[in-house]
Structures are given as structure tokens and as C-alpha cells.
XYZ file of C-alpha atoms in Angstrom:
682
model
C -22.086 30.402 -51.329
C -19.695 29.206 -54.153
C -17.729 26.004 -53.442
C -14.660 24.880 -55.593
C -14.224 21.339 -56.503
C -12.446 19.190 -59.203
C -13.961 17.152 -61.956
C -12.350 13.878 -63.131
C -12.047 13.662 -67.018
C -12.767 9.980 -66.907
C -16.034 10.447 -65.036
C -16.812 13.140 -67.429
C -16.507 10.807 -70.432
C -18.248 7.999 -68.802
C -21.191 10.422 -68.042
C -21.209 11.652 -71.740
C -21.396 8.115 -73.018
C -23.801 6.753 -70.382
C -26.550 4.688 -71.896
C -24.963 4.605 -75.397
C -22.872 1.984 -77.191
C -19.100 2.097 -77.106
C -18.920 2.318 -80.782
C -20.908 5.533 -80.821
C -17.995 7.538 -78.772
C -16.431 10.305 -80.516
C -15.073 13.749 -79.975
C -17.289 15.711 -77.595
C -19.933 17.872 -79.106
C -20.381 21.606 -78.036
C -23.824 22.645 -76.699
C -25.343 26.039 -77.080
C -23.924 29.067 -78.635
C -20.620 30.766 -77.397
C -19.660 34.377 -78.347
C -17.217 36.847 -77.247
C -18.761 39.674 -75.170
C -17.769 42.997 -77.001
C -16.211 45.979 -75.134
C -18.509 49.046 -74.839
C -17.231 52.521 -75.639
C -17.313 53.269 -71.985
C -15.050 50.362 -71.234
C -12.546 51.621 -73.697
C -12.662 54.948 -72.205
C -12.244 53.668 -68.704
C -9.124 51.725 -69.607
C -7.487 54.777 -70.870
C -8.091 57.071 -67.798
C -7.761 54.376 -64.924
C -6.549 55.991 -61.753
C -4.312 52.994 -61.092
C -2.573 53.162 -64.427
C -1.879 57.045 -64.293
C 1.422 56.877 -62.626
C 2.646 54.306 -64.951
C 2.808 56.906 -67.677
C 6.135 58.364 -66.460
C 7.611 55.831 -64.026
C 9.599 52.955 -65.260
C 10.283 51.321 -61.841
C 9.255 47.603 -61.713
C 9.591 47.309 -65.409
C 11.942 44.946 -67.193
C 12.720 43.807 -70.602
C 10.016 41.217 -70.597
C 7.376 43.647 -69.520
C 8.086 45.779 -72.593
C 7.812 42.847 -75.022
C 5.441 40.608 -73.216
C 1.790 40.577 -73.033
C -0.238 43.155 -70.957
C -3.055 42.136 -68.590
C -5.701 43.285 -70.994
C -4.271 41.002 -73.708
C -4.591 38.191 -71.274
C -8.209 38.749 -70.504
C -11.365 37.538 -72.308
C -15.081 37.513 -71.623
C -17.671 35.282 -73.265
C -21.346 34.602 -73.413
C -22.805 31.216 -73.702
C -26.443 30.696 -74.442
C -28.146 27.397 -74.016
C -31.455 27.111 -75.880
C -34.258 24.697 -74.875
C -32.679 24.357 -71.437
C -35.716 22.446 -69.919
C -35.778 19.849 -72.657
C -32.089 18.758 -72.241
C -31.636 15.374 -70.777
C -27.858 15.204 -70.993
C -25.904 14.800 -67.689
C -23.408 17.566 -68.817
C -23.143 20.362 -71.245
C -19.977 21.512 -72.835
C -19.273 24.929 -74.503
C -17.169 25.639 -77.417
C -13.376 25.997 -76.897
C -12.175 29.561 -76.590
C -8.637 31.133 -76.265
C -7.513 33.418 -73.501
C -3.850 34.197 -72.830
C -2.772 31.622 -75.649
C -4.571 28.873 -73.792
C -7.559 26.982 -74.786
C -10.513 26.707 -72.288
C -14.128 25.646 -72.188
C -17.072 25.746 -69.863
C -18.612 22.538 -68.395
C -22.252 22.634 -67.032
C -24.067 19.990 -65.090
C -27.836 20.734 -65.289
C -28.595 18.065 -62.585
C -25.435 18.680 -60.572
C -22.046 16.897 -60.348
C -22.012 14.354 -57.537
C -24.783 16.392 -55.972
C -28.487 16.638 -56.305
C -30.777 19.602 -57.199
C -27.923 21.861 -57.903
C -26.486 23.490 -61.071
C -22.731 22.615 -61.284
C -20.459 25.014 -63.350
C -16.642 24.461 -64.098
C -13.971 26.112 -66.222
C -11.627 23.525 -67.911
C -8.425 23.424 -69.790
C -8.945 21.896 -73.147
C -6.679 18.948 -74.395
C -4.841 19.139 -71.115
C -3.362 15.790 -71.687
C -1.705 16.891 -74.804
C 0.276 19.671 -73.265
C 3.945 19.606 -72.199
C 4.881 17.974 -68.975
C 4.994 20.450 -65.987
C 2.592 22.904 -67.482
C 0.493 25.346 -65.390
C -2.042 28.156 -66.005
C -2.643 30.600 -63.308
C -6.005 32.346 -63.839
C -8.728 34.296 -62.137
C -12.204 33.803 -63.584
C -15.713 34.904 -62.940
C -18.802 32.863 -64.015
C -22.218 34.409 -64.008
C -25.889 33.010 -64.615
C -27.692 35.928 -65.904
C -31.329 36.809 -64.657
C -33.762 38.836 -66.575
C -33.404 41.253 -63.555
C -29.616 42.143 -63.708
C -29.420 42.842 -59.935
C -30.492 39.217 -59.278
C -27.910 37.625 -61.545
C -25.681 35.000 -59.717
C -21.824 35.669 -59.771
C -19.082 33.589 -58.375
C -15.193 34.617 -58.520
C -12.124 32.423 -57.835
C -8.531 32.149 -58.375
C -6.734 28.953 -59.204
C -3.508 27.496 -60.676
C -4.484 24.902 -63.401
C -2.238 21.767 -63.861
C -2.595 18.295 -65.092
C -3.858 17.023 -61.834
C -6.195 19.899 -61.451
C -7.197 20.835 -64.869
C -10.832 21.885 -63.980
C -12.060 24.066 -61.202
C -15.428 25.571 -60.322
C -18.384 24.929 -58.229
C -20.602 21.823 -57.581
C -23.269 23.657 -56.014
C -23.281 26.983 -57.990
C -27.133 27.457 -57.432
C -30.171 25.529 -56.715
C -32.167 24.089 -59.629
C -35.358 25.467 -58.104
C -34.003 29.045 -58.563
C -33.090 28.486 -62.119
C -36.642 28.855 -63.221
C -37.110 31.959 -61.178
C -36.106 34.491 -63.962
C -32.802 32.818 -65.051
C -34.316 31.380 -68.266
C -35.928 33.650 -70.705
C -37.668 31.935 -73.553
C -36.266 28.559 -72.096
C -32.663 30.051 -72.720
C -30.087 30.099 -70.098
C -27.388 32.537 -70.458
C -24.024 32.052 -68.836
C -21.231 34.799 -68.887
C -17.691 34.003 -68.263
C -14.670 36.267 -67.624
C -11.160 34.751 -67.522
C -8.027 36.581 -66.640
C -4.639 34.585 -67.038
C -1.930 35.946 -64.765
C 1.732 36.049 -65.276
C 2.989 36.091 -61.576
C 6.538 37.209 -60.535
C 7.710 36.149 -57.216
C 10.567 38.648 -57.189
C 8.470 42.033 -57.355
C 4.869 43.230 -57.412
C 3.251 42.767 -60.719
C 0.080 43.864 -62.633
C -2.602 41.146 -62.580
C -5.963 42.321 -63.870
C -7.360 44.099 -66.959
C -8.752 47.562 -66.035
C -12.312 46.814 -66.802
C -12.089 43.436 -64.845
C -10.347 45.133 -62.013
C -12.841 47.867 -61.868
C -15.725 45.281 -61.461
C -13.789 43.366 -58.786
C -12.873 46.627 -56.846
C -16.570 47.758 -56.346
C -17.195 44.264 -54.771
C -13.954 43.541 -52.879
C -12.598 46.897 -51.945
C -13.647 46.455 -48.402
C -11.861 43.202 -48.240
C -8.611 44.695 -49.709
C -8.827 47.531 -47.216
C -9.165 45.084 -44.283
C -6.119 43.255 -45.557
C -4.063 46.353 -45.769
C -5.325 47.799 -42.413
C -4.619 44.577 -40.577
C -1.015 44.482 -41.875
C -0.518 48.146 -40.853
C -1.927 47.615 -37.486
C 0.154 44.626 -36.875
C 3.380 46.447 -37.719
C 2.449 49.616 -35.782
C 2.168 47.414 -32.715
C 5.533 46.177 -33.469
C 6.944 49.768 -33.731
C 5.797 50.696 -30.263
C 9.101 49.958 -28.702
C 10.547 53.112 -30.566
C 7.916 55.272 -28.932
C 8.311 53.521 -25.510
C 12.124 53.847 -25.585
C 12.297 57.186 -27.356
C 14.900 58.666 -24.966
C 17.387 55.861 -25.247
C 16.711 55.217 -28.967
C 17.243 58.997 -29.827
C 20.616 58.943 -27.795
C 21.594 55.831 -29.760
C 20.680 57.389 -33.084
C 22.378 60.639 -32.261
C 25.569 58.718 -31.300
C 25.743 57.192 -34.779
C 27.852 58.844 -37.566
C 25.858 60.147 -40.547
C 27.271 57.282 -42.775
C 26.066 54.715 -40.340
C 22.649 56.445 -40.324
C 22.307 56.344 -43.959
C 23.328 52.812 -43.944
C 20.743 51.757 -41.571
C 17.920 53.677 -43.257
C 18.725 52.108 -46.690
C 17.523 48.680 -47.894
C 18.285 47.018 -51.289
C 15.116 46.987 -53.565
C 15.016 43.350 -54.370
C 14.754 42.585 -50.599
C 11.881 44.842 -50.083
C 9.999 43.920 -53.260
C 10.404 40.257 -52.854
C 9.149 40.413 -49.265
C 6.081 42.476 -50.426
C 5.068 39.694 -52.861
C 5.649 36.868 -50.224
C 3.611 38.815 -47.716
C 0.487 39.702 -49.703
C 0.106 37.288 -52.637
C -1.929 34.146 -51.821
C -2.792 31.855 -54.672
C -6.001 30.800 -52.806
C -7.329 34.145 -51.937
C -9.388 35.992 -54.845
C -8.510 39.347 -53.405
C -4.714 38.821 -53.825
C -4.856 40.066 -57.544
C -6.512 43.271 -56.444
C -3.840 43.770 -53.530
C -1.051 43.097 -55.966
C -2.415 45.638 -58.367
C -2.580 48.059 -55.606
C 1.001 47.476 -54.379
C 2.266 47.740 -57.919
C 0.589 50.970 -58.360
C 1.837 52.118 -54.854
C 5.478 51.367 -55.899
C 5.091 53.329 -59.035
C 3.619 56.296 -57.335
C 6.381 56.258 -54.673
C 9.099 56.250 -57.418
C 7.303 59.118 -59.211
C 7.121 61.044 -56.106
C 10.787 60.334 -55.222
C 12.012 61.326 -58.599
C 10.101 64.609 -58.457
C 11.237 65.413 -54.967
C 14.899 64.872 -55.944
C 14.295 67.104 -59.025
C 12.871 69.764 -56.747
C 9.485 69.539 -58.513
C 7.442 67.810 -55.830
C 4.236 69.711 -54.770
C 3.539 67.228 -52.048
C 6.500 67.669 -49.917
C 9.348 64.925 -49.158
C 8.067 61.416 -49.289
C 8.465 58.995 -46.310
C 10.195 56.420 -48.539
C 12.572 57.437 -51.195
C 13.017 55.161 -54.147
C 16.138 55.451 -56.179
C 15.643 53.496 -59.280
C 19.141 53.858 -60.679
C 20.537 52.392 -57.442
C 17.488 50.022 -56.913
C 17.424 51.093 -53.139
C 14.581 52.253 -50.908
C 15.521 54.843 -48.136
C 13.638 56.407 -45.136
C 13.689 60.022 -45.515
C 13.243 62.584 -42.503
C 13.593 62.620 -38.838
C 13.678 59.054 -37.694
C 11.649 59.928 -34.555
C 9.031 61.693 -36.459
C 8.782 58.662 -38.931
C 8.379 56.342 -35.912
C 5.679 58.551 -34.421
C 3.737 58.644 -37.780
C 3.984 54.984 -38.163
C 2.475 54.302 -34.695
C -0.631 56.445 -35.270
C -3.410 55.555 -37.474
C -1.308 55.123 -40.650
C -4.285 54.471 -43.215
C -6.900 57.167 -43.052
C -10.621 56.282 -43.254
C -12.185 56.379 -46.707
C -14.529 59.181 -47.661
C -17.773 57.411 -48.289
C -20.420 58.960 -50.603
C -24.055 59.357 -49.638
C -25.351 56.565 -51.769
C -24.332 52.960 -51.322
C -22.329 51.223 -53.861
C -23.937 48.417 -55.907
C -21.513 45.770 -57.189
C -24.150 43.923 -59.071
C -25.343 47.121 -60.903
C -21.685 47.709 -61.883
C -21.272 44.097 -63.114
C -24.619 44.327 -65.196
C -23.323 47.506 -66.856
C -26.033 49.795 -65.583
C -23.875 52.749 -64.307
C -24.549 56.305 -64.609
C -22.232 59.359 -64.310
C -22.389 59.247 -60.587
C -21.262 55.784 -60.400
C -18.459 56.513 -62.964
C -17.220 58.992 -60.409
C -17.500 56.415 -57.598
C -15.493 53.885 -59.570
C -12.697 56.439 -60.112
C -12.819 57.190 -56.281
C -12.408 53.491 -55.532
C -9.587 52.966 -57.866
C -7.925 56.039 -56.230
C -8.506 54.489 -52.884
C -6.923 51.306 -53.961
C -3.975 53.079 -55.170
C -3.682 54.954 -51.784
C -4.081 51.604 -49.873
C -1.197 50.191 -52.005
C 1.105 53.289 -51.541
C 0.511 53.341 -47.684
C 0.943 49.545 -47.397
C 4.297 49.712 -49.074
C 5.439 52.610 -47.041
C 4.568 50.822 -43.688
C 6.158 47.571 -45.092
C 9.589 49.568 -45.763
C 9.280 51.422 -42.310
C 8.517 48.187 -40.539
C 11.331 46.319 -42.282
C 13.879 48.950 -41.736
C 12.972 49.350 -38.061
C 12.690 45.580 -37.474
C 15.527 44.217 -39.533
C 17.930 47.117 -39.136
C 17.253 49.718 -36.555
C 16.040 47.580 -33.762
C 18.797 45.022 -34.152
C 21.434 47.719 -34.219
C 19.746 49.576 -31.350
C 19.406 46.114 -29.414
C 22.977 45.273 -29.945
C 24.063 48.631 -28.745
C 21.838 48.425 -25.763
C 23.152 44.884 -25.087
C 26.802 46.065 -25.415
C 25.922 49.101 -23.056
C 24.306 46.729 -20.662
C 27.222 44.525 -21.069
C 29.522 47.351 -20.288
C 27.458 48.309 -17.251
C 27.531 44.714 -16.089
C 31.232 44.475 -16.644
C 31.448 47.760 -14.621
C 29.142 46.505 -11.895
C 30.954 43.199 -11.808
C 34.197 45.168 -11.514
C 33.085 47.253 -8.621
C 31.459 44.277 -7.038
C 34.775 42.410 -7.588
C 36.561 45.293 -6.202
C 34.367 45.460 -3.089
C 34.686 41.717 -2.750
C 38.355 41.914 -2.928
C 38.478 44.547 -0.339
C 36.052 42.413 1.766
C 38.141 39.337 1.074
C 41.433 41.157 2.152
C 39.744 42.232 5.364
C 38.511 38.754 5.986
C 41.812 37.406 5.176
C 43.486 39.909 7.711
C 40.872 38.843 10.290
C 41.486 35.196 9.543
C 45.345 35.626 9.653
C 45.047 37.423 12.994
C 42.656 34.763 14.263
C 45.039 32.081 13.051
C 47.999 33.799 14.653
C 46.174 33.803 17.891
C 45.187 30.171 17.546
C 48.682 29.270 16.535
C 50.024 31.074 19.616
C 47.642 29.150 21.861
C 48.538 25.821 20.124
C 52.176 26.667 20.618
C 51.712 27.512 24.329
C 49.623 24.177 24.715
C 52.287 22.263 23.036
C 55.042 23.800 25.247
C 52.969 23.026 28.312
C 52.251 19.603 27.117
C 55.978 19.073 26.265
C 56.956 20.281 29.780
C 54.611 17.918 31.497
C 55.906 15.137 29.118
C 59.418 15.893 30.009
C 58.639 16.081 33.776
C 56.864 12.663 33.416
C 59.767 11.311 31.473
C 62.368 12.560 34.060
C 60.324 11.068 36.796
C 60.049 7.756 34.954
C 63.785 7.620 34.358
C 64.441 8.467 38.022
C 62.133 5.650 39.116
C 63.795 3.310 36.581
C 67.145 4.234 37.943
C 65.990 3.714 41.432
C 64.597 0.227 40.457
C 67.846 -0.619 38.456
C 70.026 0.271 41.469
C 67.627 -1.794 43.672
C 67.959 -4.680 41.203
C 71.799 -4.375 41.196
C 71.891 -4.354 44.815
C 69.859 -7.412 45.177
C 71.933 -9.043 42.373
C 75.080 -8.238 44.255
C 73.533 -9.689 47.484
C 72.422 -12.774 45.581
C 75.755 -13.155 44.006
C 77.565 -12.885 47.294
C 75.171 -15.392 48.927
C 75.646 -17.780 45.959
C 79.344 -17.325 46.237
C 79.248 -18.212 49.861
C 77.047 -21.198 49.245
C 79.190 -22.552 46.380
C 82.345 -22.183 48.623
C 80.686 -24.125 51.348
C 79.482 -26.719 48.969
C 83.074 -26.950 47.444
C 84.603 -27.459 50.827
C 82.114 -30.191 51.782
C 82.605 -31.771 48.531
C 86.260 -32.002 48.864
C 85.999 -33.351 52.318
C 83.679 -36.115 50.881
C 86.128 -36.949 47.947
C 88.908 -37.202 50.514
C 87.050 -39.524 52.598
C 85.893 -41.717 49.535
C 89.521 -41.720 48.241
C 90.868 -42.930 51.581
C 88.139 -45.465 51.878
C 88.781 -46.793 48.328
C 92.539 -46.970 48.925
C 91.918 -48.985 52.146
C 89.548 -51.307 50.476
C 91.998 -51.872 47.587
C 94.743 -52.478 50.083
C 92.695 -54.969 51.929
C 91.844 -56.766 48.647
C 95.461 -56.789 47.743
C 96.333 -58.279 51.005
C 93.544 -60.915 50.662
C 94.739 -61.887 47.219
C 98.337 -62.201 48.323
C 97.424 -64.455 51.254
C 95.109 -66.565 49.004
C 97.727 -67.213 46.054
C 100.341 -69.396 48.005
C 97.440 -71.537 49.278
C 96.021 -72.407 45.783
C 97.950 -74.733 43.805
C 97.746 -74.467 40.065
C 95.096 -76.667 38.636
C 95.250 -78.230 35.302
C 93.500 -76.672 32.658
C 89.959 -78.138 32.062
C 87.908 -77.956 28.958
C 85.479 -75.682 30.673
C 88.023 -72.834 31.363
C 88.766 -72.480 27.668
C 85.271 -72.520 26.854
C 84.568 -69.830 29.407
C 87.533 -68.047 28.099
C 86.454 -68.454 24.604
C 82.845 -67.445 25.486
C 83.996 -64.494 27.485
C 86.631 -63.558 24.843
C 89.356 -61.043 25.190
C 88.355 -57.749 26.718
C 89.274 -54.545 24.834
C 92.160 -52.458 26.066
C 89.900 -49.498 26.575
C 87.531 -51.427 28.649
C 90.452 -52.801 30.665
C 91.835 -49.156 31.107
C 88.498 -47.971 32.286
C 88.146 -50.799 34.875
C 91.667 -50.045 35.959
C 90.865 -46.365 36.601
C 89.901 -45.375 40.019
C 86.181 -44.232 40.494
C 85.634 -40.486 39.968
C 84.032 -38.778 42.804
C 80.498 -37.637 41.986
C 80.875 -34.508 43.833
C 83.120 -33.168 41.186
C 80.631 -33.862 38.460
C 77.996 -32.059 40.603
C 80.331 -29.180 41.036
C 81.017 -29.057 37.343
C 77.300 -28.862 36.509
C 76.721 -26.378 39.243
C 79.590 -24.275 37.871
C 77.872 -24.286 34.372
C 74.843 -22.618 35.847
C 74.269 -19.082 34.866
C 75.269 -16.150 37.183
C 71.585 -15.238 37.360
C 70.714 -18.694 38.754
C 73.735 -18.530 41.107
C 72.319 -15.129 42.360
C 68.801 -16.751 42.747
C 70.345 -19.663 44.665
C 72.322 -17.156 46.815
C 69.078 -15.294 47.659
C 67.642 -18.472 49.229
C 70.691 -20.415 50.461
C 68.813 -22.352 53.112
C 66.403 -23.968 50.555
C 68.169 -26.081 47.886
C 65.079 -27.290 46.047
C 63.783 -23.756 45.170
C 67.264 -23.034 43.845
C 67.434 -26.127 41.707
C 63.985 -25.429 40.346
C 64.989 -21.771 39.213
C 68.197 -23.305 37.580
C 68.107 -24.586 33.894
C 67.183 -28.061 33.146
C 70.973 -29.096 32.684
C 71.777 -27.696 36.169
C 68.648 -29.376 37.735
C 69.787 -32.811 36.240
C 73.341 -32.361 37.404
C 72.222 -31.348 40.944
C 69.919 -34.367 41.092
C 72.626 -36.655 39.851
C 75.087 -35.371 42.461
C 72.438 -35.819 45.224
C 71.644 -39.435 44.097
C 75.370 -40.267 43.849
C 75.982 -39.116 47.337
C 73.148 -41.232 48.658
C 74.371 -44.260 46.693
C 77.869 -43.959 48.400
C 76.186 -43.680 51.667
C 73.741 -46.610 51.397
C 75.414 -49.133 49.140
C 78.540 -50.776 50.527
C 79.437 -52.635 47.431
C 80.786 -49.647 45.494
C 83.421 -51.521 43.503
C 81.078 -52.187 40.393
C 79.927 -48.677 40.576
C 83.200 -47.143 40.899
C 84.388 -49.452 37.914
C 81.410 -48.201 35.833
C 82.102 -44.682 36.896
C 85.760 -44.966 35.737
C 84.531 -46.720 32.488
C 82.044 -43.966 31.661
C 83.827 -40.961 33.130
C 87.222 -41.250 31.406
C 86.567 -37.806 29.886
C 84.392 -36.471 32.747
C 87.540 -35.966 35.039
C 88.872 -33.374 32.725
C 85.345 -32.059 32.275
C 84.933 -32.034 36.126
C 88.169 -30.213 36.539
C 87.103 -27.651 33.873
C 83.740 -27.319 35.783
C 85.428 -26.811 38.973
C 87.592 -24.259 37.448
C 84.480 -22.620 36.119
C 83.153 -22.668 39.639
C 86.441 -21.095 40.953
C 86.268 -18.421 38.191
C 82.690 -17.686 39.374
C 83.935 -17.283 42.917
C 86.502 -14.835 41.664
C 89.320 -17.171 40.368
C 90.930 -17.599 43.924
C 93.662 -20.276 43.733
C 93.517 -22.955 46.471
C 95.179 -25.963 47.514
C 92.310 -28.204 46.632
C 93.096 -28.642 43.107
C 96.588 -29.772 43.692
C 95.432 -32.176 46.451
C 92.724 -33.688 44.057
C 95.377 -34.119 41.278
C 97.672 -35.886 43.544
C 95.180 -38.240 44.937
C 93.997 -39.180 41.615
C 97.533 -39.873 40.261
C 98.017 -42.072 43.224
C 94.862 -43.874 42.567
C 95.730 -44.527 38.972
C 99.049 -45.824 39.874
C 97.565 -48.334 42.373
C 95.101 -49.623 39.750
C 97.777 -49.980 37.195
C 99.926 -51.999 39.578
């Protein structure tokens, strides 16, 4: 099996100069004899009657100005023979052929008799000469075949490859081209090793299919790789056929969609621009690492030419084959599907590429390579080229059909289906919404009725609760009114009892005051009589020094003090009556409620009333127990100068509490007090 690898120029130079002095280095020396392999008359004849090139005589599609003036594939092709004599006696690590020109580029062949980085193998490489002197960014795209010829042509060793040469990859070939042990098995005749090389420079075009190979070189490769090319085309068609099954599965809906379109819309959907199709074809099938890509590209190029020629003849009414599936209009640079769309889809989903008609005798690619072909094999070569052209045409038709269906028809159909489904969904949603609205209205009516019933029940319940509360409130007010009337009755009774008690207390106090005043007048009269009796008896004594000192020590008494001493004692009962009069009506009512118990009444009275009552009670006991009341009456007069009026006001307050009844007690009290003041002053 052939294996591709790269050879480093530096390692090559080091190997060439291994074991020699640096001063002996110079330009590489060619080994052996390199000659151009001449074309035979048969090759010239085959080039003129190639089946792939027959359609190019009338079709101008895919041609441009550069194609007219530029080099043709046979001008970029060269084949050479390199003979290395005394091969077994060569001790060099590598052998280099003379430089040869192909496609205006310089090349040479490099051989490692003992292997390059491997052992016991013959290594062969095709190299670009003077690669370091070329312009920056250079690249040569080439397909080449190298063969080591055996004395039996059928045993010769051939290897084909495709490579884009550049500065980093300026050599390409096989490290293990063949084992050294096999080289001596018929590959050297008279110790001469014969190496043949075929080099095809390719001017690739990424925008449209292009011719790659010289007819002679293509004829040789077709016989070897036709099965591979057919496998590539068949796999592509099978893949696209599987993707077109949707049109057959949904034939009814798709036909309805298609019939619903206007003729102008149908033509627009069936037509695609030429540059889109052609660029897609190149991108799909051309692979720089696959040796069969050049054959496939030649087949596609020939297929486009045949379709354009068939379309032109059909539109001119001269086509003997009937209408084509794909019509190429070169003047408009468009490709259009022709015919019934459902029939096209049905044909595309069947076996699009028919099986090849094989002959009875097996093909022999090595015999073709060695040039030992008879008339039978010439017919086989022509049949293979026609098969290659048919594969190219069918592949282009399938690509156009698949592209139009996938990129245009299916998209438009899916969009229409999406819109139709969207309309159906909208209609379903509308119907569902309508049903939901009806259901919602019915539910709303039910809820409204239920709510009304609930509201009525709540209203009745509230009215019952309100009636109950009103009854309870009326009962509470009635009870409060009864309690209030009872309290008022008790208050009136307490007020009447208190009034009675106060009247009785006032009468008792008046009696006591009258008795005290009479007693005081009697005492004063007795004292005055005693002083009157004693004054004549006592003679006036001389003034001693002690009297002035006592007088001075005593000092003069203030007039206010003398006046207070001269005033008669104020009865304590009046003060007690005044304090009692200042008590609140509530306390009076409480006192009236318990007239027999004086202590509880005093406890319920305010603190001031309690103090006044206790003072009056103490004063009463003092007058009853103490016989020397002069000093106390004097102090009472001194301290109570203003209490008489206050006492009279308090008595008046008590009288007002009793109802403001006028009595003779106030006049008697005022007369007795006035008499007492006159006696004191006298």
C-alpha cells in the first residue's frame, strides 16, 4: 500500500553530503537518464474521439475567457521515463533525476534506494525544484503517478496520489513504495531500474466544475478507479433520495400545495441561479486529498455540458431524447426543473443511477497502463468513458433536484403547512376559547346565583343577629334604667337621712354654743367682780427695778395679739359644722344612709371632712373635761379671727345643703357674738 510523506530539504542535503568534506559540496548531480515518454498514434487518436469530450464540441457552458486563452489539461500533462543503470552498485543514500517541466513548473524525482527514515524499502518522491526561489505564497496543485516497471508489465508497481505543493510541503511521495527484496524480482533488467512518472498539473476553480485530466491520463485512471467514482456518485444519490421521500410520503398534501400556487410562483420555485448550483457541486465533490476527485470533477464537467446541449436542442425542437429533467439556460445562467413535479419526485426516489452493463471479460487496469490493449479493450475504454459521463450527468441532475426540493420546495411547503397548521390552531383555539367563554359564562351565572343565595342567607343572618343585638341592647338599657332609678331612690333616701342628721347635729351644736356662751359670760362676770373687789384693797406700790425689767423683757404686745386675746372664744361646733358643710352631697347621702353610726360616715367622707369631724369631736371633749378654758378660748380667738366668718359661711353652706331654710339660729349666734366682743372690749 502506498504511503505519502514529506522529505526535508535540509536532511536531503545532509544525506547527500554524508561522509564528505564540506568544501566538496556543490549543486546536486543528476543520476541516471531521464527522457520524455512519447505519445503513440493510438493515444493521439483516443484524445480526438474521447466520449467525455464529445459534448464540448458544441456546448459553451462553463467556459469563460480564461478557458479560451488558458492552457488545456493536455498542455499541463507530462510523462517521463527515468533509467538508473548499475542500480545494485550504487552506494548513495539518495538518487535525483534531471529536472523536467510540466505546466510551466520545474520538477524532479527523488529515490532512496535504502529507504527514507525506513529500512528495507524503496522510497520515491516527486519534488518541486528550486522551491526556495519561488515567489511567496506559491502553490502547485498536481496529480501524479509513479511506477517501477517490471519485465512483466502486469507485475509493474503503480501508485497514484493528489497533492497541493507549497513551500512547507514541496515534496510528496511514498516512504514505503515497495520492499527491496522485490526489486530484484524482475524489476531490474541488466541491473537497470526503470521508473515512469506521469504528472498532471490542475488549475482548480472553486466556483464551477472544471476539467482536470489529460484524456490519455484520465483513460488510464478511469479503468482503475471507475468503481470508486461510481460508488461516490451512487452514495450521494442514495443519500439525496432518502431525503426526498417526504414528497412521496406526503404526496396528497404536497400536490394540494403545489396546485394552489400561481404559475409564476411555480416557475420561481423550480428555478435556481447557475452559480449557486455549480459552486455547490464543486464544494460537494472536490476533495484535494482524494485521488478520485479529479475523475469525479471531469465527470461532472462533462455532465453539465451534456445537460446544456440537451436543453438547447430541446428548446430548439431538435432533441431526439425527449425533455430533460433539468433545463440549463446558458443565456440566463439558470437551471430549472422541467416536467410534472410529482413525476420528478417519483423518479428521484427510485433507483436514479442504473447499473452498468458489464462485459464478459474482466477489465485489467495494469494491462491498460502497460499499453497492451487490443481492439476489444479499446471498446471497453470507450464504454467506461461513456459510463463516467453518464454518472456525471445523473449526479448533476440529482444535485439540482435535491437542491430545489430541499432549499426551495420543501421550505415553501413547510412554511405553507406551518401557516395552515397555524390557521387550524388559531381556529381550534378560537373554538376552544368560544367554548371556554360559554362555559365561563355558564359558570359565572351559576356563581352569581350561588353568590346571590349566599348573600341572601348572610343578609337574613345579619338581620337576625341585629334583631338579637337590638333586643339585648333594649334589655340592657331597661336594666340600666332600673338600676339608675334604684340608685336615685337610694340617693334621695340617703340625702333625706343626711339632711335630717345634719339638722339634728346643727340643733345640738346651737344648744352647746348657747350653753358655752352663757358659761363664758358668767365666768367673765365673776372675774370682773373679783377684780373690782380686789382693786380697792391693794395699794399702789412703788415701781421696782424688777417690774421695768419684766416689762422690758416682756415687751409690748402687738395690737393684733391683744385684739385676738380680747375676742371671745369661738365655739368649736361652728367649725365642725363648717367642715361638715364642705363635705360632698355624696358623702352626706352616705352619712344619711347610716345615721346611727358616726364612724363609718366619717370614714366615707373626704380627708378634710374627717379631720374637721375629728377636730370638732376633740374640741367638744376638751370643753367637757377641762375646766380652765380661758387660755384655750383665748388661743381660739387668736387663731380663729377669720374662722368666724368661715364658720358662718360653712353654716350657711350646710343650710343651703338642707334646702336654704332661714332660721333664727343665725340671728341669735350673731347677737351673742357681738355681746361677747363688747364685753371683751370693755
